[in-house]
């Protein structure tokens, strides 16, 4: 072997050793490209048998697909720096069983997060608190049984939340009820869980756009007529949540048999009354605001009054449409009763909402015409009784020298007045009262025979003469008919 040949061999070996032990500056990028598929700002690492998130992800990444791998824990340091442009993160089918509460600190601008088909068992407090821009959150097909009441706090932009196919046993009312609801939420899927009891009264009062996207079919609900009434109303309103899965809304019957029944058939199985949507009750002069409860929020709303009268902004009508689409009637009248119609229209929707209004014929204070009439009648009766008692007992005697004038000549004959008022005292009582200078003389017929309702006028002159002389008891005048007995004014002597 020549010296030149040996030198060439030594040079080749040396270069090979240099290349073998010299670190490549672009080695990380080379390995990254071998692991994932890059398409502009989309990084797809799906089905690569990864156990961790690849390090050194490009900062321009907007979509990161890590689905169908073996990443079981998402720690706080899965990315060492901020990824400000990342808005889609897919981590489904990984066997993920732990998520750090700081896992999303560097990806605050996520709008779509897929954590479905994993092994998550619980959602800790404020676990998604950093994701203010998140719009869609997929958590279906996990093993979630515990959800902290603050787990979804801070998700002010969340529109769709999928929690189906888990082991949730409590309905998360805080997500939809007033004052604590996620304002942008329009779809909440709680189907195929273990919920037994629904807050029916609270669900009744929810806006239609929330009920339209509230799914809870295939749960272990307890059958009762309130549940049937709720679902029947939703179906009548043609809400998607009730119409699309009508046959899959089931419940467990009470009793030892525990039969699975369809909710929409409870009116036959449990004799629940058929649902009739009630209207609005109002009172005279009340200020009334009718809500156009539509399935969507971004719609243009117009109203029609009873009698097919369209509400126009420049008319002299008492009703007017508010900025939120509600109809205001400042002072409602009896003739305002009837059916009010709201038309909700946009590019994709044409919905009609009917509101029945019943106006009672009295004010909100409750002094109705019927009640007022009854009250007046009662007061009138009491006043009449009081006046009669006053006439009987408190009228002063004007004849101080004739204490015996109040006595009837015939003690065995009742007067016409006493036959009409059973409550009046007897003649003996009147005589006793007369002795106390309290005397009331009633017109009393004496041995007179009635004829056609008139009193026989025999003995008129003699009676009048005795009255003028102050002697004896005054008898009924000829000119008076028997109807004069009912006069409210007694004759005082």
Coordinates of C-alpha atoms in Angstrom, one line a residue:
X1 CA 0.0 0.0 0.0
X2 CA 1.4 3.4 -1.0
X3 CA 1.6 6.3 1.3
X4 CA -1.0 8.2 -0.7
X5 CA -3.5 5.4 -0.5
X6 CA -3.0 5.1 3.3
X7 CA -3.5 8.9 3.7
X8 CA -6.8 8.8 1.7
X9 CA -8.1 6.0 3.9
X10 CA -7.2 7.8 7.1
X11 CA -8.9 11.0 5.7
X12 CA -12.1 9.1 4.9
X13 CA -12.2 7.6 8.4
X14 CA -11.6 10.9 10.0
X15 CA -14.4 12.6 8.0
X16 CA -16.7 9.8 8.9
X17 CA -16.0 10.2 12.6
X18 CA -16.5 14.0 12.3
X19 CA -19.8 13.6 10.6
X20 CA -20.9 11.0 13.1
X21 CA -20.2 13.0 16.2
X22 CA -20.9 16.5 15.0
X23 CA -24.4 17.7 16.1
X24 CA -26.6 18.9 13.3
X25 CA -28.0 22.3 13.8
X26 CA -31.1 21.4 11.8
X27 CA -31.5 18.0 13.4
X28 CA -34.6 18.9 15.4
X29 CA -36.4 20.2 12.3
X30 CA -35.4 17.1 10.4
X31 CA -36.8 14.8 13.2
X32 CA -39.9 17.0 13.5
X33 CA -40.6 16.7 9.8
X34 CA -40.1 13.0 9.9
X35 CA -42.7 12.7 12.8
X36 CA -45.4 15.0 11.7
X37 CA -47.0 16.2 8.4
X38 CA -46.7 19.9 7.8
X39 CA -49.0 21.8 5.5
X40 CA -48.3 25.5 5.8
X41 CA -49.5 26.4 9.3
X42 CA -51.2 23.0 10.0
X43 CA -49.2 20.4 11.9
X44 CA -50.7 16.9 11.9
X45 CA -49.1 14.3 14.2
X46 CA -52.0 11.9 14.2
X47 CA -51.3 8.2 14.5
X48 CA -47.6 8.5 15.2
X49 CA -47.5 6.5 18.4
X50 CA -46.4 9.6 20.4
X51 CA -46.3 9.6 24.1
X52 CA -45.6 13.3 24.5
X53 CA -46.2 16.4 22.5
X54 CA -43.4 17.1 20.1
X55 CA -41.1 19.9 21.3
X56 CA -40.1 23.0 19.5
X57 CA -43.4 23.5 17.6
X58 CA -43.3 26.4 15.2
X59 CA -44.8 29.6 16.5
X60 CA -46.9 30.0 13.4
X61 CA -48.8 26.8 14.1
X62 CA -52.6 27.5 13.9
X63 CA -53.9 23.8 13.8
X64 CA -52.2 21.0 15.8
X65 CA -53.6 17.5 15.4
X66 CA -52.3 15.1 18.0
X67 CA -55.2 12.6 17.9
X68 CA -54.8 8.8 18.0
X69 CA -51.6 8.7 20.0
X70 CA -50.7 7.6 23.5
X71 CA -50.4 10.9 25.3
X72 CA -52.0 10.2 28.7
X73 CA -51.0 13.4 30.5
X74 CA -51.1 17.0 29.4
X75 CA -48.8 18.8 31.7
X76 CA -48.1 22.5 32.1
X77 CA -44.9 22.4 30.1
X78 CA -46.1 20.6 27.0
X79 CA -45.1 23.7 25.2
X80 CA -42.3 25.9 26.5
X81 CA -43.3 29.1 24.9
X82 CA -46.5 30.8 23.7
X83 CA -48.3 29.7 20.5
X84 CA -50.3 32.9 19.9
X85 CA -51.7 31.7 16.5
X86 CA -52.9 28.3 17.7
X87 CA -56.7 28.1 17.5
X88 CA -57.4 24.4 16.9
X89 CA -56.0 21.7 19.2
X90 CA -57.0 18.1 18.7
X91 CA -56.2 15.5 21.4
X92 CA -58.9 12.9 20.9
X93 CA -58.3 9.1 21.2
X94 CA -55.2 9.4 23.4
X95 CA -56.2 7.7 26.6
X96 CA -55.7 11.1 28.3
X97 CA -56.5 10.9 32.0
X98 CA -54.9 14.0 33.5
X99 CA -54.9 17.7 32.4
X100 CA -53.0 20.2 34.4
X101 CA -54.8 23.4 35.5
X102 CA -52.0 25.3 33.8
X103 CA -52.0 23.3 30.6
X104 CA -53.5 26.1 28.5
X105 CA -51.5 29.1 29.8
X106 CA -49.5 29.4 26.6
X107 CA -52.4 28.7 24.2
X108 CA -55.0 31.3 25.4
X109 CA -56.4 31.9 21.9
X110 CA -57.8 28.5 21.3
X111 CA -61.2 28.5 19.6
X112 CA -61.6 24.7 19.1
X113 CA -60.5 22.1 21.7
X114 CA -61.1 18.4 21.1
X115 CA -60.6 16.2 24.2
X116 CA -63.1 13.6 23.2
X117 CA -62.7 9.8 23.4
X118 CA -60.2 9.8 26.3
X119 CA -60.2 8.6 29.9
X120 CA -60.9 11.8 31.8
X121 CA -62.8 11.2 35.0
X122 CA -63.2 14.7 36.5
X123 CA -63.0 18.4 35.6
X124 CA -61.3 20.4 38.2
X125 CA -62.1 24.0 39.2
X126 CA -61.2 26.7 36.6
X127 CA -59.5 24.1 34.4
X128 CA -60.4 26.0 31.3
X129 CA -60.3 29.4 32.9
X130 CA -57.5 30.7 30.5
X131 CA -59.5 30.1 27.3
X132 CA -61.5 33.3 26.9
X133 CA -61.7 32.8 23.1
X134 CA -62.8 29.1 23.1
X135 CA -66.0 28.6 21.1
X136 CA -66.2 24.7 20.8
X137 CA -65.3 22.2 23.5
X138 CA -65.6 18.5 22.9
X139 CA -65.6 16.2 25.9
X140 CA -67.8 13.4 24.8
X141 CA -67.0 9.7 25.2
X142 CA -64.9 10.1 28.4
X143 CA -65.5 8.8 31.9
X144 CA -66.4 12.1 33.5
X145 CA -68.5 11.8 36.6
X146 CA -67.5 14.9 38.6
X147 CA -67.7 18.4 37.2
X148 CA -66.7 21.3 39.5
X149 CA -69.2 24.2 39.4
X150 CA -66.4 26.5 38.3
X151 CA -64.9 24.2 35.7
X152 CA -66.3 26.2 32.8
X153 CA -66.1 29.6 34.4
X154 CA -64.3 32.2 32.2
X155 CA -65.5 30.6 28.9
X156 CA -67.3 33.8 27.9
X157 CA -67.1 32.9 24.2
X158 CA -68.1 29.2 24.4
X159 CA -71.0 28.4 22.0
X160 CA -71.0 24.6 21.9
X161 CA -70.2 22.2 24.8
X162 CA -70.4 18.4 24.1
X163 CA -70.6 16.3 27.3
X164 CA -72.5 13.2 26.0
X165 CA -71.5 9.6 26.7
X166 CA -70.0 10.2 30.1
X167 CA -71.1 9.4 33.6
X168 CA -72.5 12.8 34.6
X169 CA -75.3 12.4 37.2
X170 CA -76.0 16.1 38.0
X171 CA -77.5 18.5 35.6
X172 CA -75.1 21.5 35.4
X173 CA -77.8 24.2 35.8
X174 CA -75.2 26.9 36.4
X175 CA -74.3 26.8 32.7
X176 CA -77.8 27.9 31.5
X177 CA -79.7 29.6 34.3
X178 CA -79.9 33.3 34.6
X179 CA -77.0 35.3 36.1
X180 CA -74.5 32.4 35.9
X181 CA -75.1 31.1 32.4
X182 CA -72.5 31.2 29.6
X183 CA -74.0 34.0 27.6
X184 CA -72.8 32.7 24.2
X185 CA -73.8 29.1 24.8
X186 CA -76.3 27.8 22.2
X187 CA -75.7 24.1 22.4
X188 CA -75.3 21.9 25.5
X189 CA -75.2 18.1 24.8
X190 CA -75.8 16.0 28.0
X191 CA -77.2 13.0 26.3
X192 CA -76.3 9.4 27.2
X193 CA -75.3 10.1 30.8
X194 CA -76.7 9.1 34.2
X195 CA -78.9 12.1 35.0
X196 CA -82.0 11.1 37.0
X197 CA -83.6 14.4 37.9
X198 CA -84.0 17.5 35.8
X199 CA -84.7 21.0 37.2
X200 CA -88.0 21.1 35.3
X201 CA -89.2 24.5 36.6
X202 CA -85.9 26.2 35.8
X203 CA -85.8 24.6 32.3
X204 CA -89.4 25.9 31.6
X205 CA -88.2 29.5 32.1
X206 CA -85.2 29.3 29.8
X207 CA -85.1 31.3 26.6
X208 CA -86.1 29.4 23.5
X209 CA -82.7 29.7 21.9
X210 CA -81.1 27.8 24.8
X211 CA -83.8 25.1 24.9
X212 CA -83.5 24.7 21.2
X213 CA -79.9 23.4 21.7
X214 CA -80.3 21.6 25.0
X215 CA -80.0 17.8 24.5
X216 CA -80.5 15.3 27.4
X217 CA -81.9 12.2 25.6
X218 CA -80.8 8.6 26.6
X219 CA -80.5 9.4 30.3
X220 CA -81.9 7.5 33.3
X221 CA -84.6 10.1 34.0
X222 CA -87.4 9.4 36.5
X223 CA -90.8 9.4 34.8
X224 CA -93.3 12.0 35.9
X225 CA -96.0 14.2 34.3
X226 CA -93.9 17.4 34.8
X227 CA -91.2 15.9 32.5
X228 CA -93.8 15.1 30.0
X229 CA -95.3 18.6 30.1
X230 CA -91.8 20.0 29.5
X231 CA -91.0 17.9 26.5
X232 CA -94.5 18.3 25.0
X233 CA -94.1 22.1 25.1
X234 CA -90.7 21.8 23.4
X235 CA -92.1 19.6 20.7
X236 CA -95.0 21.9 20.1
X237 CA -92.5 24.8 19.7
X238 CA -90.6 22.6 17.2
X239 CA -87.4 22.9 19.1
X240 CA -84.5 20.9 17.6
X241 CA -83.6 19.2 20.8
X242 CA -87.1 17.7 21.1
X243 CA -87.9 17.1 17.4
X244 CA -84.6 15.5 16.3
X245 CA -84.4 12.9 19.1
X246 CA -88.1 12.4 19.9
X247 CA -87.9 8.6 20.1
X248 CA -84.7 8.7 22.2
X249 CA -86.2 10.6 25.1
X250 CA -86.9 7.9 27.6
X251 CA -87.4 7.6 31.4
X252 CA -87.6 5.0 34.1
X253 CA -91.1 4.3 35.4
X254 CA -91.8 4.4 39.1
X255 CA -92.3 1.2 41.0
X256 CA -90.3 -2.0 41.4
X257 CA -90.5 -3.0 37.7
X258 CA -88.4 0.0 36.4
X259 CA -89.7 -0.1 32.9
X260 CA -88.2 2.1 30.2
X261 CA -90.9 4.4 28.8
X262 CA -90.8 7.0 26.1
X263 CA -91.4 10.4 27.5
X264 CA -93.7 11.5 24.7
X265 CA -96.0 8.6 25.6
X266 CA -96.4 9.3 29.3
X267 CA -99.9 10.8 28.6
X268 CA -101.0 7.3 27.9
X269 CA -98.8 5.3 30.2
X270 CA -99.1 7.5 33.3
X271 CA -102.4 9.3 32.4
X272 CA -100.6 12.7 32.2
X273 CA -102.8 15.5 30.9
X274 CA -102.2 16.7 27.4
X275 CA -100.1 19.9 27.4
X276 CA -101.7 23.1 26.4
X277 CA -99.5 26.2 26.2
X278 CA -100.8 28.9 28.5
X279 CA -100.9 32.5 27.7
X280 CA -100.2 35.7 29.6
X281 CA -102.6 37.1 32.2
X282 CA -102.8 40.9 32.7
X283 CA -104.9 43.4 34.6
X284 CA -106.4 46.8 33.7
X285 CA -103.9 49.7 33.4
X286 CA -101.0 47.3 33.9
X287 CA -97.8 47.8 31.9
X288 CA -97.2 44.6 29.9
X289 CA -94.1 43.5 28.0
X290 CA -94.4 40.5 25.7
X291 CA -91.3 38.6 24.8
X292 CA -90.7 37.2 21.3
X293 CA -89.1 34.0 22.5
X294 CA -87.5 32.7 19.3
X295 CA -85.1 29.8 18.7
X296 CA -82.4 32.2 17.5
X297 CA -81.1 35.5 18.8
X298 CA -79.9 37.4 15.7
X299 CA -83.3 37.9 14.0
X300 CA -85.5 40.8 13.0
X301 CA -88.7 40.9 14.9
X302 CA -92.1 42.5 14.1
X303 CA -95.5 42.2 15.8
X304 CA -99.2 42.0 15.0
X305 CA -101.9 42.9 17.4
X306 CA -105.3 41.1 17.8
X307 CA -107.4 41.7 14.7
X308 CA -104.3 41.4 12.4
X309 CA -103.2 45.0 13.1
X310 CA -99.5 45.5 12.3
X311 CA -97.5 47.5 14.9
X312 CA -95.7 50.3 13.0
X313 CA -93.2 52.7 14.6
X314 CA -94.8 55.9 13.3
X315 CA -98.4 55.2 14.3
X316 CA -100.4 56.4 17.2
X317 CA -100.8 52.9 18.6
X318 CA -100.3 52.4 22.3
X319 CA -98.1 49.3 21.7
X320 CA -94.6 49.7 20.6
X321 CA -91.7 47.4 19.7
X322 CA -88.6 47.7 21.9
X323 CA -85.0 47.5 20.8
X324 CA -84.7 43.8 21.9
X325 CA -87.8 42.9 19.9
X326 CA -90.2 42.8 22.8
X327 CA -93.7 44.4 22.6
X328 CA -94.6 47.0 25.2
X329 CA -98.1 48.0 26.1
X330 CA -97.9 50.9 28.6
X331 CA -101.5 50.7 30.0
X332 CA -103.4 47.6 28.9
X333 CA -107.2 47.7 28.4
X334 CA -109.9 45.1 28.4
X335 CA -110.1 45.2 24.6
X336 CA -106.4 44.4 24.3
X337 CA -107.2 40.7 25.1
X338 CA -106.4 38.3 22.3
X339 CA -103.7 36.7 20.2
X340 CA -100.4 38.6 19.6
X341 CA -98.1 37.4 16.8
X342 CA -94.4 37.9 16.6
X343 CA -92.6 37.3 13.3
X344 CA -88.9 36.5 13.6
X345 CA -87.0 36.6 10.3
X346 CA -83.4 36.5 9.1
X347 CA -81.6 35.0 6.1
X348 CA -82.0 31.4 7.3
X349 CA -85.0 31.5 9.6
X350 CA -88.7 32.4 9.4
X351 CA -90.4 31.7 12.7
X352 CA -93.8 32.7 14.1
X353 CA -94.4 33.0 17.8
X354 CA -98.0 33.3 19.2
X355 CA -98.7 34.9 22.6
X356 CA -102.2 34.8 24.1
X357 CA -103.1 37.6 26.4
X358 CA -106.1 37.6 28.8
X359 CA -107.0 40.9 30.5
X360 CA -109.0 40.8 33.7
X361 CA -111.7 43.4 34.2
X362 CA -110.0 44.9 37.3
X363 CA -106.8 46.5 38.3
X364 CA -103.8 44.7 39.7
X365 CA -104.9 45.7 43.3
X366 CA -107.7 43.2 42.9
X367 CA -110.8 45.6 43.3
X368 CA -112.7 44.0 40.4
X369 CA -116.1 44.9 39.2
X370 CA -117.5 41.6 40.4
X371 CA -115.8 41.8 43.8
X372 CA -116.8 45.5 44.0
X373 CA -120.4 44.7 43.4
X374 CA -120.5 42.0 46.0
X375 CA -118.7 44.2 48.5
X376 CA -121.1 47.1 47.9
X377 CA -124.1 44.7 48.4
X378 CA -122.7 43.4 51.7
X379 CA -122.0 46.9 53.0
X380 CA -125.5 48.0 51.9
X381 CA -127.1 45.1 53.8
X382 CA -125.1 45.9 57.0
X383 CA -126.0 49.5 56.7
X384 CA -129.7 48.7 56.5
X385 CA -129.5 46.5 59.6
X386 CA -127.7 49.2 61.5
X387 CA -130.3 51.8 60.5
X388 CA -133.1 49.6 61.5
X389 CA -131.5 49.1 64.9
X390 CA -131.0 52.8 65.3
X391 CA -134.6 53.4 64.4
X392 CA -135.7 50.8 66.9
X393 CA -133.6 51.8 69.9
X394 CA -132.0 55.2 69.5
X395 CA -134.7 57.5 68.1
X396 CA -135.7 60.1 70.8
X397 CA -139.3 60.3 72.0
X398 CA -141.0 63.6 71.2
X399 CA -144.0 63.1 73.5
X400 CA -142.6 63.2 77.1
X401 CA -146.1 63.2 78.7
X402 CA -147.5 60.1 77.0
X403 CA -145.4 57.2 78.2
X404 CA -148.0 54.6 77.3
X405 CA -148.7 55.6 73.7
X406 CA -146.4 52.9 72.3
X407 CA -148.6 50.1 73.4
X408 CA -150.8 48.4 70.9
X409 CA -154.4 48.0 71.6
X410 CA -154.4 44.5 70.4
X411 CA -151.6 42.5 72.0
X412 CA -152.4 39.4 70.0
X413 CA -152.0 40.9 66.5
X414 CA -148.7 41.6 64.9
X415 CA -148.1 44.7 62.9
X416 CA -147.3 44.6 59.2
X417 CA -143.8 45.9 59.9
X418 CA -143.1 43.3 62.6
X419 CA -144.1 40.5 60.2
X420 CA -141.6 41.7 57.7
X421 CA -138.7 42.1 60.1
X422 CA -138.5 39.1 62.4
X423 CA -135.6 40.8 64.2
X424 CA -137.8 43.6 65.6
X425 CA -138.8 43.4 69.3
X426 CA -142.3 42.4 70.5
X427 CA -144.9 44.9 71.5
X428 CA -144.1 44.2 75.1
X429 CA -140.5 45.2 74.5
X430 CA -141.7 48.4 72.8
X431 CA -143.8 49.3 75.7
X432 CA -140.9 48.8 78.0
X433 CA -138.8 51.0 75.8
X434 CA -141.5 53.6 75.8
X435 CA -141.3 53.9 79.6
X436 CA -137.6 54.9 79.1
X437 CA -138.7 57.9 76.9
X438 CA -137.6 56.0 73.8
X439 CA -140.7 55.4 71.8
X440 CA -141.2 54.5 68.1
X441 CA -144.8 54.3 66.9
X442 CA -145.3 52.0 63.9
X443 CA -148.3 52.3 61.6
X444 CA -150.3 49.3 62.7
X445 CA -153.7 48.4 61.2
X446 CA -156.5 47.8 63.7
X447 CA -159.2 45.3 62.7
X448 CA -159.0 46.4 59.1
X449 CA -159.7 44.0 56.3
X450 CA -157.4 44.2 53.2
X451 CA -158.8 44.5 49.8
X452 CA -156.6 44.3 46.7
X453 CA -153.6 45.2 48.7
X454 CA -155.3 48.3 50.3
X455 CA -156.3 48.8 53.9
X456 CA -160.0 49.4 54.6
X457 CA -160.4 53.1 55.5
X458 CA -163.1 52.7 58.1
X459 CA -162.7 55.0 61.1
X460 CA -160.5 57.6 59.4
X461 CA -162.0 60.8 60.9
X462 CA -162.1 59.4 64.4
X463 CA -158.4 58.3 64.3
X464 CA -157.2 61.6 63.0
X465 CA -159.0 63.5 65.6
X466 CA -157.4 61.4 68.3
X467 CA -154.0 62.0 66.9
X468 CA -154.6 65.8 66.8
X469 CA -155.5 65.7 70.5
X470 CA -152.5 63.6 71.4
X471 CA -154.6 60.7 72.6
X472 CA -154.3 57.1 71.8
X473 CA -152.2 55.5 69.1
X474 CA -152.1 56.7 65.5
X475 CA -153.3 54.3 63.0
X476 CA -152.6 53.9 59.3
X477 CA -154.0 56.6 57.0
X478 CA -156.4 55.7 54.2
X479 CA -154.1 57.2 51.6
X480 CA -151.3 54.8 52.5
X481 CA -151.0 51.5 50.8
X482 CA -149.5 48.4 52.3
X483 CA -146.3 49.1 50.5
X484 CA -145.6 52.1 52.7
X485 CA -144.6 49.7 55.4
X486 CA -141.3 49.3 53.7
X487 CA -140.5 53.0 53.9
X488 CA -137.1 53.6 55.5
X489 CA -138.5 56.5 57.6
X490 CA -140.7 55.6 60.6
X491 CA -143.4 57.9 61.9
X492 CA -142.3 59.4 65.2
X493 CA -144.8 60.8 67.6

